[in-house]
């Protein structure tokens, strides 16, 4: 009996692997991808990086300006994440099976989440750029839209996992809905919620770079400007400052996560 | 004998129900810091050239044009499908090549299959790779290796590998230690352990994680098309909104991306529920 199941599993696995190989071959034909050329270009590329991506004195002169733009990006990501989290907590409470008020609002919350999440942040940025122009608000709103979708999904899952018996116990004492949310649901889910928010701050700093390139704001704009004028020393400085920022934020949020979870 | 009671009271005499602990303090400090930074952010934002009323009304009317009247104008439907296929192709290549490389790195990064030193080195390396945004990897490789789909795929590979190494090595670490020990006691080599214990017990996890990454890579590929000129539907989106200001076409492309993204999400949710 188990032998039959094992053989079936093996067959299924081989079939999936075959499909993956076929899909990859089709993909390389469509995208004009040449694996040999790709592999051959790596050593040259690494050499190029080593010989061009170093810091020069000229680049260091621009350091204050880069820090300024970097701060704008950091503020943009934190503001977008925090305000999106506030909206998402409401949507999450509406959407979760444990705490929903009625099925219609629950589906609506899930629909909003799915819609905002699956439209790529690039599309939001490009649409907002047309009317809002080149300023921090464009980047902020684009990040906000994507973050609401992602966090709502995460919060719905977190609240769903919350202990239902605590909710039931409070309900049995005749507690009102706001009390149940405030005393049973939020305290239980708060560590997870904060953990997701911190994760999203990290992700948004990277996305903010991308949005910045498209909308001409923050560190992405600086990167794009020096990239296009082929000033690779400054490009290197910008890249290193992004790396250091992301790693610092990761260390801080790892510490917080370790303490609260 | 009288029982010793120590009831903590607040300044106004109320009994404290909860004793404050370190975790709670860190949590409220984090929340306070996030809110403080958010409020500061709104004061330091650069609002040059922003007129709230026109901007909001303009965006609303743009959204209306986009979502209610989607239409293709400068590219035909076959070309649009071809561009979607290119984006899917870039995502597939980055995911598949990334998964193969991540499989080997994941084996070396797993605590139970590798030594401490190697696994630490790989983890540090992966953390460093993750700190650089994908778009910078693609742009840097585009000059270093010459433009083309190779640069896009290699650039996207970095984050795929970083993500999958973490997921794979965690799956490997969950393997029953007894199985590995049993094989080792028969004198099996490291490769035997991998082929006969690791792969059979983790294959469904590996495939599910890989598909989850494919879902992410699709939206990354769209972004790379728009921001790094990597081609595909993202590039068309960038051209339609930035050069032709053709909102009907932006709407059509957005719907196309949305449809594929939702399809992929449904598939990966199903896989996640079934296998992870």
Short mmCIF file of C-alpha atoms in Angstrom, two decimals:
data_model
loop_
_atom_site.label_atom_id
_atom_site.label_comp_id
_atom_site.label_asym_id
_atom_site.label_seq_id
_atom_site.Cartn_x
_atom_site.Cartn_y
_atom_site.Cartn_z
CA UNK A 1 0.00 0.00 0.00
CA UNK A 2 2.60 2.55 1.05
CA UNK A 3 4.70 1.47 -1.90
CA UNK A 4 1.91 2.47 -4.29
CA UNK A 5 1.59 5.86 -2.61
CA UNK A 6 5.35 6.34 -2.73
CA UNK A 7 5.48 5.45 -6.42
CA UNK A 8 2.58 7.79 -7.14
CA UNK A 9 4.34 10.59 -5.30
CA UNK A 10 7.52 9.94 -7.24
CA UNK A 11 5.61 10.10 -10.52
CA UNK A 12 3.91 13.32 -9.52
CA UNK A 13 7.23 14.85 -8.53
CA UNK A 14 8.90 13.87 -11.80
CA UNK A 15 5.98 15.32 -13.74
CA UNK A 16 6.23 18.63 -11.87
CA UNK A 17 9.99 18.77 -12.43
CA UNK A 18 9.49 18.09 -16.14
CA UNK A 19 6.91 20.89 -16.33
CA UNK A 20 9.32 23.27 -14.59
CA UNK A 21 12.11 22.40 -17.04
CA UNK A 22 9.76 22.94 -20.02
CA UNK A 23 8.54 26.26 -18.59
CA UNK A 24 12.13 27.41 -18.13
CA UNK A 25 13.05 26.51 -21.71
CA UNK A 26 9.98 28.33 -23.03
CA UNK A 27 10.83 31.33 -20.84
CA UNK A 28 14.39 31.56 -22.09
CA UNK A 29 13.13 31.50 -25.70
CA UNK A 30 10.52 34.22 -25.07
CA UNK A 31 12.81 36.53 -23.10
CA UNK A 32 15.80 35.93 -25.35
CA UNK A 33 17.79 34.71 -22.36
CA UNK A 34 21.13 33.13 -23.07
CA UNK A 35 22.35 31.17 -20.06
CA UNK A 36 25.90 30.84 -21.42
CA UNK A 37 26.14 34.56 -22.01
CA UNK A 38 24.62 35.22 -18.59
CA UNK A 39 27.15 33.04 -16.78
CA UNK A 40 30.04 34.36 -18.88
CA UNK A 41 29.14 37.94 -17.99
CA UNK A 42 29.29 37.41 -14.23
CA UNK A 43 33.09 37.51 -13.75
CA UNK A 44 33.33 40.65 -15.90
CA UNK A 45 30.47 42.23 -14.02
CA UNK A 46 32.07 41.49 -10.64
CA UNK A 47 35.33 42.93 -11.86
CA UNK A 48 33.49 46.03 -13.07
CA UNK A 49 31.83 46.40 -9.66
CA UNK A 50 35.15 46.10 -7.84
CA UNK A 51 36.91 48.60 -10.07
CA UNK A 52 34.10 51.18 -10.28
CA UNK A 53 32.05 50.97 -7.12
CA UNK A 54 34.48 52.58 -4.71
CA UNK A 55 34.17 55.80 -2.74
CA UNK A 56 36.00 58.86 -3.92
CA UNK A 57 36.55 62.21 -2.25
CA UNK A 58 34.28 63.87 -4.78
CA UNK A 59 31.48 61.50 -3.86
CA UNK A 60 32.01 62.11 -0.15
CA UNK A 61 31.35 65.81 -0.71
CA UNK A 62 27.81 64.91 -1.64
CA UNK A 63 27.34 62.91 1.54
CA UNK A 64 25.24 65.53 3.43
CA UNK A 65 22.84 65.82 0.49
CA UNK A 66 22.57 62.01 0.23
CA UNK A 67 21.86 61.74 3.97
CA UNK A 68 19.12 64.31 3.58
CA UNK A 69 17.43 62.33 0.83
CA UNK A 70 17.95 59.08 2.70
CA UNK A 71 16.19 60.55 5.73
CA UNK A 72 13.30 61.58 3.50
CA UNK A 73 13.03 57.97 2.29
CA UNK A 74 13.19 56.57 5.83
CA UNK A 75 10.49 58.99 7.02
CA UNK A 76 8.39 58.16 3.97
CA UNK A 77 8.51 54.42 4.65
CA UNK A 78 7.85 54.71 8.38
CA UNK A 79 4.95 57.15 7.90
CA UNK A 80 3.41 55.01 5.14
CA UNK A 81 3.74 51.82 7.20
CA UNK A 82 2.39 53.26 10.46
CA UNK A 83 -0.61 54.99 8.92
CA UNK A 84 -1.33 51.94 6.76
CA UNK A 85 -1.15 49.77 9.89
CA UNK A 86 -3.84 51.86 11.61
CA UNK A 87 -6.17 51.42 8.62
CA UNK A 88 -5.25 47.75 8.33
CA UNK A 89 -6.07 47.01 11.96
CA UNK A 90 -9.63 48.20 11.30
CA UNK A 91 -9.83 46.27 8.04
CA UNK A 92 -8.30 43.24 9.73
CA UNK A 93 -10.87 43.30 12.55
CA UNK A 94 -13.64 43.66 9.97
CA UNK A 95 -12.20 40.88 7.82
CA UNK A 96 -11.31 38.25 10.42
CA UNK A 97 -13.69 35.38 11.06
CA UNK A 98 -13.35 35.79 14.85
CA UNK A 99 -14.28 39.45 15.09
CA UNK A 100 -16.27 40.34 11.99
CA UNK A 101 -19.52 42.27 12.37
CA UNK A 102 -21.20 40.80 9.34
CA UNK A 103 -20.15 38.64 6.38
CA UNK A 104 -20.64 41.44 3.87
CA UNK A 105 -18.16 43.80 5.57
CA UNK A 106 -15.77 40.90 5.97
CA UNK A 107 -15.77 40.15 2.23
CA UNK A 108 -15.46 43.86 1.49
CA UNK A 109 -12.37 44.15 3.70
CA UNK A 110 -10.80 41.11 2.05
CA UNK A 111 -11.61 42.51 -1.40
CA UNK A 112 -10.02 45.87 -0.63
CA UNK A 113 -6.94 44.07 0.68
CA UNK A 114 -6.63 41.83 -2.37
CA UNK A 115 -7.16 44.73 -4.78
CA UNK A 116 -4.63 47.11 -3.23
CA UNK A 117 -2.06 44.38 -2.73
CA UNK A 118 -2.12 42.93 -6.21
CA UNK A 119 -1.84 46.18 -8.12
CA UNK A 120 1.94 46.56 -8.10
CA UNK A 121 3.39 49.49 -6.20
CA UNK A 122 4.88 50.60 -9.53
CA UNK A 123 1.40 51.12 -10.99
CA UNK A 124 0.30 53.13 -7.93
CA UNK A 125 3.43 55.28 -8.21
CA UNK A 126 2.92 55.97 -11.92
CA UNK A 127 -0.79 56.79 -11.52
CA UNK A 128 -0.19 59.13 -8.56
CA UNK A 129 2.76 60.81 -10.28
CA UNK A 130 0.47 62.22 -12.99
CA UNK A 131 -1.52 64.45 -10.63
CA UNK A 132 0.60 64.73 -7.51
CA UNK A 133 3.85 65.53 -9.29
CA UNK A 134 7.37 65.02 -7.94
CA UNK A 135 7.10 65.28 -4.18
CA UNK A 136 7.13 63.16 -1.06
CA UNK A 137 3.34 62.73 -1.03
CA UNK A 138 3.45 60.69 -4.26
CA UNK A 139 5.91 58.21 -2.80
CA UNK A 140 4.09 58.16 0.52
CA UNK A 141 0.70 57.39 -1.06
CA UNK A 142 2.10 54.72 -3.39
CA UNK A 143 3.74 52.91 -0.47
CA UNK A 144 0.60 53.41 1.64
CA UNK A 145 -1.63 51.69 -0.94
CA UNK A 146 0.60 48.63 -1.26
CA UNK A 147 1.15 48.38 2.50
CA UNK A 148 -2.56 48.48 3.38
CA UNK A 149 -3.15 45.44 1.18
CA UNK A 150 -0.27 43.43 2.58
CA UNK A 151 -0.84 44.29 6.25
CA UNK A 152 -4.60 43.67 6.10
CA UNK A 153 -3.95 40.16 4.84
CA UNK A 154 -1.36 39.56 7.54
CA UNK A 155 -3.56 41.00 10.31
CA UNK A 156 -6.58 38.95 9.24
CA UNK A 157 -4.45 35.81 9.58
CA UNK A 158 -3.07 36.97 12.94
CA UNK A 159 -6.49 37.77 14.40
CA UNK A 160 -7.89 34.50 13.05
CA UNK A 161 -5.23 32.70 15.07
CA UNK A 162 -6.15 34.60 18.21
CA UNK A 163 -7.59 32.45 20.93
CA UNK A 164 -11.31 32.22 20.36
CA UNK A 165 -12.05 31.03 23.88
CA UNK A 166 -10.95 34.38 25.33
CA UNK A 167 -13.41 36.11 23.02
CA UNK A 168 -16.12 33.67 24.01
CA UNK A 169 -15.42 34.11 27.72
CA UNK A 170 -15.75 37.87 27.47
CA UNK A 171 -18.90 37.54 25.40
CA UNK A 172 -20.38 35.29 28.08
CA UNK A 173 -19.86 38.01 30.69
CA UNK A 174 -21.90 40.32 28.50
CA UNK A 175 -18.97 42.43 27.32
CA UNK A 176 -19.66 44.84 24.48
CA UNK A 177 -17.99 44.48 21.10
CA UNK A 178 -15.41 47.29 21.70
CA UNK A 179 -14.48 45.67 25.01
CA UNK A 180 -13.95 42.32 23.39
CA UNK A 181 -11.67 43.84 20.76
CA UNK A 182 -9.82 45.96 23.27
CA UNK A 183 -9.35 43.40 26.04
CA UNK A 184 -9.19 40.05 24.26
CA UNK A 185 -8.27 40.41 20.61
CA UNK A 186 -5.75 43.25 20.48
CA UNK A 187 -3.61 42.27 23.50
CA UNK A 188 -3.21 38.79 22.06
CA UNK A 189 -2.38 39.87 18.54
CA UNK A 190 -0.31 42.95 19.35
CA UNK A 191 3.14 41.29 19.35
CA UNK A 192 2.44 39.69 15.96
CA UNK A 193 1.01 42.93 14.60
CA UNK A 194 4.09 44.90 15.64
CA UNK A 195 6.33 42.23 14.18
CA UNK A 196 4.55 42.55 10.82
CA UNK A 197 4.74 46.35 10.96
CA UNK A 198 8.50 46.23 11.56
CA UNK A 199 8.91 43.76 8.71
CA UNK A 200 6.98 46.12 6.46
CA UNK A 201 9.15 49.11 7.44
CA UNK A 202 12.19 47.16 6.22
CA UNK A 203 10.46 46.13 3.01
CA UNK A 204 9.19 49.63 2.38
CA UNK A 205 12.64 51.19 2.59
CA UNK A 206 13.66 48.94 -0.30
CA UNK A 207 10.41 49.63 -2.18
CA UNK A 208 10.84 53.35 -1.52
CA UNK A 209 14.07 53.22 -3.51
CA UNK A 210 12.16 51.74 -6.45
CA UNK A 211 9.29 54.20 -6.09
CA UNK A 212 11.84 57.00 -5.79
CA UNK A 213 13.43 56.08 -9.11
CA UNK A 214 10.01 56.27 -10.79
CA UNK A 215 8.63 59.35 -9.06
CA UNK A 216 11.83 61.35 -8.57
CA UNK A 217 11.75 61.43 -4.77
CA UNK A 218 14.07 60.44 -1.95
CA UNK A 219 17.16 58.28 -2.28
CA UNK A 220 15.89 56.62 -5.47
CA UNK A 221 16.00 59.97 -7.24
CA UNK A 222 19.61 60.58 -6.16
CA UNK A 223 20.60 57.09 -7.28
CA UNK A 224 18.91 57.52 -10.65
CA UNK A 225 20.45 60.95 -11.23
CA UNK A 226 24.07 59.85 -10.65
CA UNK A 227 23.44 56.52 -12.40
CA UNK A 228 22.34 58.33 -15.54
CA UNK A 229 25.28 60.74 -15.43
CA UNK A 230 27.59 57.72 -14.94
CA UNK A 231 29.06 59.03 -11.69
CA UNK A 232 29.54 55.54 -10.29
CA UNK A 233 31.47 56.62 -7.20
CA UNK A 234 28.45 58.51 -5.96
CA UNK A 235 26.24 55.58 -6.98
CA UNK A 236 28.44 53.40 -4.77
CA UNK A 237 28.08 55.79 -1.85
CA UNK A 238 24.29 55.82 -2.26
CA UNK A 239 24.19 52.01 -2.43
CA UNK A 240 26.36 51.62 0.69
CA UNK A 241 24.24 54.07 2.66
CA UNK A 242 21.09 52.14 1.72
CA UNK A 243 22.73 48.86 2.79
CA UNK A 244 23.78 50.29 6.15
CA UNK A 245 20.32 51.77 6.77
CA UNK A 246 18.49 48.54 5.95
CA UNK A 247 20.84 46.45 8.10
CA UNK A 248 20.48 48.87 11.05
CA UNK A 249 16.69 48.77 10.81
CA UNK A 250 16.81 44.99 10.56
CA UNK A 251 18.95 44.77 13.70
CA UNK A 252 16.60 47.05 15.65
CA UNK A 253 13.50 45.15 14.59
CA UNK A 254 15.16 41.79 15.28
CA UNK A 255 15.87 42.98 18.80
CA UNK A 256 12.28 44.19 19.33
CA UNK A 257 10.92 40.95 17.87
CA UNK A 258 13.09 38.85 20.17
CA UNK A 259 11.84 40.71 23.24
CA UNK A 260 8.13 40.84 22.44
CA UNK A 261 7.42 37.51 20.73
CA UNK B 1 0.85 33.69 61.14
CA UNK B 2 -0.22 36.54 58.97
CA UNK B 3 0.13 36.11 55.24
CA UNK B 4 2.45 38.56 53.64
CA UNK B 5 0.60 40.41 50.91
CA UNK B 6 2.29 42.79 48.56
CA UNK B 7 -0.27 44.57 46.53
CA UNK B 8 1.18 47.12 44.16
CA UNK B 9 -0.83 50.26 43.98
CA UNK B 10 -0.91 53.10 41.52
CA UNK B 11 -0.31 56.65 42.71
CA UNK B 12 -4.05 57.25 43.08
CA UNK B 13 -4.50 54.19 45.22
CA UNK B 14 -5.93 51.83 42.59
CA UNK B 15 -4.60 48.30 42.67
CA UNK B 16 -2.36 47.54 39.71
CA UNK B 17 -3.86 44.64 37.82
CA UNK B 18 -0.88 44.09 35.55
CA UNK B 19 2.74 44.20 36.55
CA UNK B 20 4.70 45.95 33.82
CA UNK B 21 7.31 43.76 32.24
CA UNK B 22 10.15 44.28 29.82
CA UNK B 23 8.25 43.01 26.76
CA UNK B 24 5.32 45.35 27.35
CA UNK B 25 7.66 48.29 27.80
CA UNK B 26 9.53 47.56 24.58
CA UNK B 27 6.22 47.16 22.77
CA UNK B 28 4.77 50.46 23.90
CA UNK B 29 8.09 52.18 23.22
CA UNK B 30 8.09 50.81 19.67
CA UNK B 31 4.55 52.01 19.07
CA UNK B 32 5.34 55.44 20.53
CA UNK B 33 8.48 55.73 18.41
CA UNK B 34 6.65 54.77 15.22
CA UNK B 35 3.89 57.33 15.83
CA UNK B 36 6.37 60.07 16.77
CA UNK B 37 8.40 59.43 13.62
CA UNK B 38 5.24 59.42 11.50
CA UNK B 39 4.13 62.79 12.81
CA UNK B 40 7.62 64.23 12.29
CA UNK B 41 7.57 62.81 8.77
CA UNK B 42 4.54 64.87 7.78
CA UNK B 43 6.40 68.03 8.87
CA UNK B 44 9.61 67.29 7.00
CA UNK B 45 8.02 66.07 3.75
CA UNK B 46 8.80 68.06 0.68
CA UNK B 47 5.51 69.39 -0.68
CA UNK B 48 6.88 71.43 -3.60
CA UNK B 49 4.40 71.93 -6.41
CA UNK B 50 1.60 70.11 -4.63
CA UNK B 51 -1.88 71.54 -4.81
CA UNK B 52 -4.03 69.25 -2.73
CA UNK B 53 -7.36 69.93 -4.36
CA UNK B 54 -6.27 69.55 -7.98
CA UNK B 55 -4.05 66.59 -7.13
CA UNK B 56 -6.79 64.64 -5.36
CA UNK B 57 -9.49 65.47 -7.90
CA UNK B 58 -7.08 64.74 -10.75
CA UNK B 59 -6.11 61.37 -9.30
CA UNK B 60 -9.75 60.42 -8.75
CA UNK B 61 -10.66 61.29 -12.33
CA UNK B 62 -7.56 59.42 -13.59
CA UNK B 63 -8.55 56.36 -11.57
CA UNK B 64 -12.02 56.59 -13.02
CA UNK B 65 -10.70 56.70 -16.59
CA UNK B 66 -8.34 53.83 -15.88
CA UNK B 67 -10.69 51.43 -14.23
CA UNK B 68 -13.90 52.19 -16.06
CA UNK B 69 -12.60 52.58 -19.60
CA UNK B 70 -9.67 50.21 -20.06
CA UNK B 71 -8.55 50.03 -23.66
CA UNK B 72 -5.44 49.21 -25.66
CA UNK B 73 -4.32 51.93 -28.06
CA UNK B 74 -0.64 51.94 -28.96
CA UNK B 75 -0.03 48.19 -28.61
CA UNK B 76 -2.27 45.49 -30.01
CA UNK B 77 -3.63 42.59 -28.00
CA UNK B 78 -1.15 39.98 -29.37
CA UNK B 79 1.73 42.29 -28.50
CA UNK B 80 0.30 42.86 -25.02
CA UNK B 81 0.06 39.10 -24.46
CA UNK B 82 3.63 38.73 -25.68
CA UNK B 83 4.79 41.36 -23.18
CA UNK B 84 2.95 39.59 -20.34
CA UNK B 85 4.67 36.38 -21.44
CA UNK B 86 8.06 38.12 -21.27
CA UNK B 87 7.36 39.26 -17.71
CA UNK B 88 6.24 35.76 -16.72
CA UNK B 89 9.35 34.37 -18.44
CA UNK B 90 11.70 36.65 -16.49
CA UNK B 91 9.96 35.66 -13.26
CA UNK B 92 10.19 31.94 -14.14
CA UNK B 93 13.88 32.06 -14.99
CA UNK B 94 14.79 34.03 -11.87
CA UNK B 95 12.73 31.66 -9.70
CA UNK B 96 13.95 28.38 -11.21
CA UNK B 97 17.65 29.28 -11.34
CA UNK B 98 17.33 30.86 -7.90
CA UNK B 99 15.71 27.72 -6.48
CA UNK B 100 18.49 25.48 -7.83
CA UNK B 101 21.24 27.66 -6.36
CA UNK B 102 19.28 28.18 -3.13
CA UNK B 103 18.88 24.41 -2.74
CA UNK B 104 22.64 23.91 -2.48
CA UNK B 105 23.21 27.02 -0.37
CA UNK B 106 20.27 25.99 1.82
CA UNK B 107 21.90 22.62 2.47
CA UNK B 108 25.08 24.41 3.53
CA UNK B 109 23.15 26.88 5.68
CA UNK B 110 21.08 24.27 7.55
CA UNK B 111 22.38 23.63 11.06
CA UNK B 112 21.89 19.87 10.93
CA UNK B 113 23.61 19.30 7.57
CA UNK B 114 26.50 21.69 7.72
CA UNK B 115 29.02 22.98 10.18
CA UNK B 116 28.49 26.05 12.26
CA UNK B 117 31.07 28.19 10.54
CA UNK B 118 29.83 27.61 6.96
CA UNK B 119 26.20 28.15 7.94
CA UNK B 120 27.01 31.44 9.72
CA UNK B 121 28.99 32.73 6.71
CA UNK B 122 26.13 31.98 4.32
CA UNK B 123 23.56 33.59 6.60
CA UNK B 124 25.60 36.79 6.88
CA UNK B 125 26.11 36.86 3.13
CA UNK B 126 22.38 36.43 2.54
CA UNK B 127 21.54 39.25 4.98
CA UNK B 128 23.91 41.52 3.06
CA UNK B 129 22.33 40.61 -0.30
CA UNK B 130 18.85 41.30 1.05
CA UNK B 131 19.82 44.79 2.18
CA UNK B 132 20.31 45.99 -1.40
CA UNK B 133 17.02 46.68 -3.21
CA UNK B 134 16.47 44.42 -6.26
CA UNK B 135 16.24 47.38 -8.61
CA UNK B 136 19.78 48.43 -7.66
CA UNK B 137 21.10 44.92 -8.35
CA UNK B 138 19.43 44.97 -11.77
CA UNK B 139 20.67 48.45 -12.64
CA UNK B 140 24.21 47.71 -11.48
CA UNK B 141 24.29 44.47 -13.46
CA UNK B 142 22.80 46.23 -16.46
CA UNK B 143 25.90 48.41 -16.82
CA UNK B 144 28.33 45.77 -15.63
CA UNK B 145 27.05 42.94 -17.84
CA UNK B 146 25.40 44.90 -20.63
CA UNK B 147 21.66 45.45 -20.93
CA UNK B 148 19.32 42.59 -21.75
CA UNK B 149 17.28 39.91 -20.11
CA UNK B 150 20.46 38.42 -18.57
CA UNK B 151 21.00 41.51 -16.41
CA UNK B 152 17.37 41.49 -15.27
CA UNK B 153 17.41 37.79 -14.42
CA UNK B 154 20.76 37.96 -12.60
CA UNK B 155 19.63 41.03 -10.66
CA UNK B 156 16.36 39.36 -9.65
CA UNK B 157 18.25 36.18 -8.76
CA UNK B 158 19.95 37.80 -5.77
CA UNK B 159 16.78 38.36 -3.79
CA UNK B 160 15.22 35.08 -4.92
CA UNK B 161 18.26 33.21 -3.62
CA UNK B 162 18.31 35.17 -0.36
CA UNK B 163 14.60 34.49 0.24
CA UNK B 164 14.71 30.81 -0.71
CA UNK B 165 17.91 30.01 1.21
CA UNK B 166 16.16 31.14 4.38
CA UNK B 167 12.98 29.18 3.60
CA UNK B 168 14.81 26.05 2.40
CA UNK B 169 17.30 25.88 5.26
CA UNK B 170 14.45 26.18 7.77
CA UNK B 171 12.63 23.29 6.04
CA UNK B 172 15.84 21.22 6.13
CA UNK B 173 16.26 21.91 9.82
CA UNK B 174 12.82 20.46 10.53
CA UNK B 175 13.79 17.02 9.19
CA UNK B 176 13.58 14.26 11.78
CA UNK B 177 17.07 14.02 13.28
CA UNK B 178 16.62 10.24 13.69
CA UNK B 179 16.39 9.64 9.95
CA UNK B 180 19.66 11.41 9.31
CA UNK B 181 21.35 9.64 12.21
CA UNK B 182 20.11 6.25 11.01
CA UNK B 183 21.56 6.85 7.56
CA UNK B 184 24.83 8.19 8.98
CA UNK B 185 25.23 5.14 11.19
CA UNK B 186 25.15 2.92 8.10
CA UNK B 187 28.13 4.85 6.81
CA UNK B 188 26.27 6.89 4.20
CA UNK B 189 28.06 9.85 2.78
CA UNK B 190 26.71 13.42 2.95
CA UNK B 191 25.30 13.07 -0.57
CA UNK B 192 23.47 9.88 0.35
CA UNK B 193 21.85 11.65 3.27
CA UNK B 194 20.78 14.47 0.98
CA UNK B 195 19.37 12.21 -1.73
CA UNK B 196 17.66 9.63 0.46
CA UNK B 197 16.56 11.63 3.49
CA UNK B 198 16.52 15.33 2.74
CA UNK B 199 14.97 15.44 -0.72
CA UNK B 200 12.14 12.92 -0.17
CA UNK B 201 10.99 14.48 3.09
CA UNK B 202 11.15 18.11 2.00
CA UNK B 203 10.25 18.08 -1.71
CA UNK B 204 6.69 19.38 -1.27
CA UNK B 205 7.90 22.18 1.01
CA UNK B 206 10.57 23.15 -1.47
CA UNK B 207 8.10 23.28 -4.36
CA UNK B 208 5.56 25.29 -2.37
CA UNK B 209 8.16 27.83 -1.26
CA UNK B 210 9.44 28.09 -4.83
CA UNK B 211 5.94 28.81 -6.09
CA UNK B 212 5.44 31.41 -3.37
CA UNK B 213 8.60 33.10 -4.58
CA UNK B 214 7.33 32.92 -8.17
CA UNK B 215 4.30 34.93 -7.11
CA UNK B 216 6.60 37.59 -5.62
CA UNK B 217 8.93 37.47 -8.62
CA UNK B 218 6.07 38.25 -10.99
CA UNK B 219 5.48 41.61 -9.33
CA UNK B 220 9.24 42.17 -9.07
CA UNK B 221 9.51 41.53 -12.82
CA UNK B 222 6.76 44.09 -13.49
CA UNK B 223 8.65 46.60 -11.35
CA UNK B 224 11.96 45.88 -13.08
CA UNK B 225 10.33 46.47 -16.45
CA UNK B 226 9.14 49.89 -15.32
CA UNK B 227 12.14 51.08 -13.33
CA UNK B 228 15.09 49.36 -14.99
CA UNK B 229 13.88 49.00 -18.58
CA UNK B 230 13.97 45.20 -18.35
CA UNK B 231 11.13 44.88 -20.87
CA UNK B 232 7.81 43.12 -20.50
CA UNK B 233 4.47 44.47 -19.37
CA UNK B 234 6.06 46.72 -16.72
CA UNK B 235 7.89 48.65 -19.43
CA UNK B 236 4.65 49.07 -21.39
CA UNK B 237 3.00 50.39 -18.24
CA UNK B 238 5.83 52.89 -17.79
CA UNK B 239 5.61 54.03 -21.43
CA UNK B 240 1.81 54.33 -21.37
CA UNK B 241 1.75 56.48 -18.24
CA UNK B 242 5.02 58.38 -18.53
CA UNK B 243 5.25 59.02 -22.27
CA UNK B 244 1.86 58.71 -23.94
CA UNK B 245 -0.25 59.74 -20.90
CA UNK B 246 -2.74 57.19 -22.19
CA UNK B 247 -4.79 56.36 -19.09
CA UNK B 248 -7.10 53.95 -20.90
CA UNK B 249 -4.08 51.83 -21.76
CA UNK B 250 -2.67 52.14 -18.21
CA UNK B 251 -6.04 50.81 -17.04
CA UNK B 252 -5.95 47.83 -19.38
CA UNK B 253 -2.38 46.92 -18.39
CA UNK B 254 -3.21 47.28 -14.69
CA UNK B 255 -6.18 44.94 -15.10
CA UNK B 256 -3.98 42.41 -16.91
CA UNK B 257 -1.38 42.50 -14.12
CA UNK B 258 -4.12 42.34 -11.46
CA UNK B 259 -5.71 39.30 -13.10
CA UNK B 260 -2.46 37.33 -13.21
CA UNK B 261 -1.44 38.40 -9.71
CA UNK B 262 -4.79 37.30 -8.24
CA UNK B 263 -4.60 33.98 -10.09
CA UNK B 264 -1.10 33.34 -8.73
CA UNK B 265 -2.20 34.35 -5.25
CA UNK B 266 -5.13 31.93 -5.28
CA UNK B 267 -2.83 29.11 -6.42
CA UNK B 268 -0.20 29.85 -3.79
CA UNK B 269 -2.77 30.19 -0.98
CA UNK B 270 -4.08 26.78 -1.95
CA UNK B 271 -0.57 25.29 -2.00
CA UNK B 272 0.25 26.94 1.32
CA UNK B 273 -2.86 25.52 2.98
CA UNK B 274 -2.18 22.06 1.59
CA UNK B 275 1.54 21.68 2.15
CA UNK B 276 3.03 24.31 4.42
#
